[in-house]
XYZ file of C-alpha atoms in Angstrom:
310
model
C 57.969 100.300 101.900
C 58.885 103.322 103.973
C 60.682 101.112 106.504
C 62.497 99.282 103.685
C 63.635 102.590 102.232
C 64.933 103.739 105.611
C 66.753 100.432 106.036
C 68.445 100.758 102.630
C 69.543 104.321 103.436
C 70.941 103.180 106.773
C 72.921 100.352 105.180
C 74.309 102.625 102.483
C 75.247 105.250 105.051
C 76.915 102.823 107.434
C 80.419 103.032 105.934
C 80.302 106.814 106.143
C 79.257 106.585 109.771
C 82.258 104.372 110.530
C 84.227 107.469 111.436
C 87.695 107.199 112.865
C 87.889 107.173 116.597
C 90.538 108.643 118.837
C 93.676 106.561 119.288
C 93.964 105.393 122.881
C 96.386 103.115 124.690
C 94.522 100.288 126.415
C 96.046 98.192 129.154
C 95.608 94.529 128.219
C 97.279 93.081 131.307
C 99.189 94.341 134.338
C 100.804 91.854 136.706
C 102.400 94.727 138.630
C 99.098 95.437 140.360
C 99.601 92.366 142.512
C 100.788 92.817 146.108
C 103.727 90.465 145.521
C 104.905 92.173 142.311
C 108.675 92.270 141.941
C 110.063 95.856 141.881
C 111.588 96.999 138.601
C 114.858 98.884 138.654
C 116.042 98.098 135.127
C 114.662 97.223 131.721
C 115.952 96.136 128.310
C 114.276 96.688 124.944
C 114.669 93.154 123.641
C 112.829 93.396 120.316
C 111.527 95.994 117.862
C 109.339 94.292 115.259
C 108.368 96.450 112.281
C 105.958 95.479 109.500
C 105.486 97.903 106.605
C 102.735 97.156 104.095
C 100.703 98.478 101.184
C 97.196 97.683 99.947
C 97.346 95.561 96.788
C 94.567 95.900 94.229
C 93.156 92.936 92.333
C 94.474 92.405 88.813
C 91.327 92.230 86.673
C 90.720 92.668 82.961
C 89.736 96.284 83.541
C 92.112 97.510 86.244
C 95.746 98.487 86.413
C 98.424 98.587 83.772
C 100.613 95.747 82.599
C 100.399 92.142 83.833
C 98.267 91.293 80.789
C 98.935 87.576 81.034
C 97.817 87.412 84.636
C 94.689 89.465 83.893
C 93.618 87.332 80.936
C 94.224 84.097 82.825
C 92.265 85.344 85.833
C 89.449 86.559 83.614
C 89.183 83.300 81.675
C 89.204 81.268 84.877
C 86.534 83.452 86.443
C 84.408 83.131 83.278
C 84.777 79.363 83.215
C 83.768 79.083 86.859
C 80.751 81.294 86.280
C 79.555 79.217 83.291
C 79.950 76.027 85.302
C 77.948 77.502 88.160
C 80.937 77.499 90.502
C 81.889 81.154 90.249
C 79.685 82.726 92.872
C 81.787 84.275 95.642
C 85.066 83.029 94.199
C 87.850 85.616 93.959
C 90.274 84.262 91.361
C 92.046 87.527 90.574
C 95.741 87.881 91.271
C 97.057 90.855 93.227
C 99.529 93.512 92.244
C 103.162 92.727 93.052
C 104.121 94.428 96.309
C 107.342 95.730 94.717
C 105.312 98.037 92.457
C 104.243 100.137 95.433
C 106.682 99.312 98.238
C 110.306 98.285 97.859
C 112.075 96.081 100.403
C 114.724 98.816 100.687
C 112.136 101.409 101.747
C 110.680 98.972 104.270
C 114.142 98.407 105.775
C 114.804 102.149 105.865
C 111.524 102.846 107.656
C 112.136 100.008 110.115
C 115.612 101.383 110.907
C 114.085 104.798 111.688
C 111.465 103.192 113.934
C 114.086 101.260 115.917
C 116.175 104.409 116.373
C 113.180 106.314 117.745
C 112.136 103.446 120.031
C 115.605 103.100 121.528
C 116.004 106.843 122.076
C 112.558 107.246 123.654
C 112.881 104.272 126.022
C 116.178 105.703 127.238
C 114.170 108.587 128.701
C 112.308 106.345 131.179
C 112.994 108.092 134.504
C 114.276 106.171 137.476
C 115.233 103.053 135.498
C 118.427 101.714 134.016
C 117.459 101.007 130.390
C 119.396 98.994 127.809
C 118.506 99.430 124.130
C 119.726 98.681 120.593
C 123.527 98.107 120.526
C 123.689 97.592 124.286
C 121.454 94.571 123.753
C 122.263 93.330 120.259
C 126.065 93.591 120.580
C 126.077 91.502 123.741
C 127.566 88.002 123.252
C 124.349 86.194 124.248
C 122.200 87.888 121.581
C 123.401 85.854 118.607
C 121.803 82.769 120.185
C 118.333 84.206 120.940
C 115.341 83.272 118.808
C 114.384 85.447 115.837
C 115.575 86.208 112.322
C 117.962 88.682 110.723
C 116.293 88.101 107.330
C 113.580 90.322 105.881
C 110.439 88.414 104.912
C 107.261 89.285 103.018
C 103.672 88.296 103.803
C 100.086 89.066 102.806
C 96.874 89.414 104.800
C 93.387 90.868 104.512
C 91.981 93.252 107.113
C 88.811 95.305 107.575
C 88.294 98.565 109.435
C 85.555 97.505 111.825
C 82.282 95.881 110.859
C 81.328 98.370 108.152
C 84.724 99.804 107.262
C 86.884 99.465 104.199
C 88.554 96.165 103.379
C 92.256 95.997 102.572
C 94.606 93.329 101.302
C 98.077 94.182 102.519
C 101.335 92.910 101.172
C 103.977 93.712 103.758
C 107.598 93.253 104.738
C 108.711 92.126 108.191
C 112.083 93.786 108.670
C 114.697 93.310 111.387
C 115.962 96.722 112.498
C 118.364 98.427 114.860
C 120.502 95.310 115.031
C 117.548 93.372 116.483
C 116.254 90.078 115.165
C 112.656 90.107 113.969
C 110.472 88.122 116.372
C 106.874 87.318 115.303
C 104.182 87.817 117.907
C 103.415 84.718 119.967
C 99.639 84.926 120.200
C 98.966 81.898 122.368
C 102.125 81.639 124.449
C 101.573 82.168 128.174
C 105.193 81.988 129.258
C 108.546 82.563 127.570
C 111.239 80.073 128.527
C 113.834 81.170 125.986
C 113.990 84.735 124.687
C 112.972 86.926 127.621
C 114.925 84.968 130.263
C 118.045 85.044 128.064
C 117.852 88.845 127.681
C 116.891 89.478 131.293
C 119.451 87.225 132.915
C 122.323 88.107 130.568
C 121.893 91.855 131.087
C 120.814 91.589 134.722
C 117.549 93.484 134.178
C 114.131 93.061 135.774
C 111.966 93.314 132.637
C 112.203 92.967 128.862
C 110.182 95.141 126.461
C 109.023 94.191 122.972
C 107.621 96.853 120.616
C 105.442 95.753 117.691
C 104.432 98.123 114.897
C 102.536 97.645 111.627
C 102.621 100.653 109.282
C 100.290 100.554 106.279
C 99.815 102.410 103.013
C 96.099 102.149 102.143
C 96.710 104.069 98.866
C 94.800 106.982 100.404
C 96.739 107.440 103.621
C 99.799 106.182 105.448
C 98.938 105.089 108.948
C 99.613 102.960 111.980
C 97.647 99.772 111.408
C 98.586 98.096 114.694
C 100.891 98.939 117.585
C 101.553 97.259 120.905
C 104.164 97.143 123.661
C 104.662 94.120 125.901
C 106.842 93.693 128.985
C 107.880 90.276 130.261
C 109.744 89.189 133.351
C 109.288 87.829 136.854
C 105.928 88.611 138.410
C 106.685 87.300 141.905
C 109.752 86.249 143.847
C 110.683 82.611 143.230
C 108.672 82.326 139.995
C 109.614 79.330 137.853
C 108.667 78.044 134.406
C 109.874 80.973 132.308
C 109.101 84.689 132.114
C 105.506 85.880 132.093
C 103.840 88.887 130.444
C 103.904 91.560 133.115
C 102.473 94.571 131.296
C 100.822 94.916 127.868
C 99.446 97.935 126.027
C 97.686 97.974 122.656
C 96.733 101.060 120.651
C 92.986 101.183 120.024
C 91.857 102.986 116.849
C 95.463 102.928 115.685
C 94.335 103.736 112.124
C 93.429 107.250 113.278
C 97.173 107.939 113.506
C 97.560 108.746 109.814
C 98.624 111.224 107.170
C 96.933 111.673 103.766
C 98.869 110.632 100.678
C 99.351 113.468 98.228
C 101.360 114.175 95.100
C 102.134 112.396 91.839
C 103.565 109.224 93.374
C 101.470 109.400 96.519
C 100.999 105.653 96.762
C 104.683 104.844 96.200
C 106.605 107.406 98.260
C 106.392 105.348 101.421
C 109.486 106.768 103.077
C 108.264 110.328 102.521
C 104.892 109.339 103.981
C 106.642 107.793 106.987
C 108.562 111.012 107.619
C 105.248 112.895 107.626
C 103.747 110.372 110.070
C 106.829 110.127 112.280
C 105.919 112.978 114.719
C 102.571 111.313 115.435
C 104.288 107.972 115.999
C 106.743 109.598 118.395
C 103.866 111.199 120.301
C 102.095 107.838 120.695
C 105.323 106.188 121.804
C 105.847 108.887 124.427
C 102.314 108.334 125.721
C 102.748 104.589 126.162
C 106.179 105.000 127.754
C 104.613 107.371 130.297
C 101.951 104.745 131.029
C 104.639 102.095 131.484
C 106.519 104.291 133.953
C 103.331 104.931 135.932
C 102.426 101.223 136.000
C 105.816 99.843 137.046
C 106.106 99.447 140.832
C 108.773 101.701 142.320
C 111.834 100.017 143.746
C 112.178 100.381 147.523
C 114.487 103.156 148.595
C 118.004 102.088 149.349
C 118.770 101.951 153.042
C 120.553 105.090 154.227
C 124.048 104.587 155.636
C 124.198 104.385 159.417
C 124.836 107.677 161.164
C 128.213 107.995 162.901
C 128.027 107.198 166.624
C 130.376 110.001 167.625
C 132.877 107.684 169.303
């Protein structure tokens, strides 16, 4: 009995022990460590993908305001399933409309701010010629690259670790800074279209893609996910498309957060973003410094021949 009691206490305490860690940039791949790595003298920011989301509560008979029809229908269906013996583990409740807590206009506004910061910060990379925003998107080739200029909305469930809180995010994927929105390609090893088009058209050695998911959990506004990926040529004479050359992901990204306060704390997403923005800028500066340190230096240009004196 004593052991059982200790076990129950441990299980109940587990969520509290799931404390936030320290955000840290982790290198997920670095082709520049190879002896035959191609030097990098120039880089273009080819994509800035911004998702902005909010946790959506279930619409039950006892929660929320309004949506009476949806609540009654969900409740009756859940009751019918329970009576028939089919209700165990079935979540039939609808979710709040995303527009009640996050407008598409706010998502676009936040995404535009993010793109502006990304472009300005990447311009500070020392020793490299860097093309960003208008220098990329106003180029004639860009209209033909893959991606979308349309904002889209999605939903997904996530959990903070094994014992952490569960969230169901409705979110907007917004093109920003003149860029097309380009979904992450999780299982693609090489890029035969987008990266080569950017790299060859602008005459750069590498193409960067920044991916950011900002989330309103209804208690805090935070970075849910963030990553930066570089693609290009990893060795001289490479064929078959551009390869990932350098990738960083932000571990414990949720620790980059600000608490939500005030009357409309769960709806003032742009105000929450402005409060979070300095922390985002700091994380972006950190990863840019890591990129600079990881990129192989270009060989020094040959000095002009000394006059012979004749």
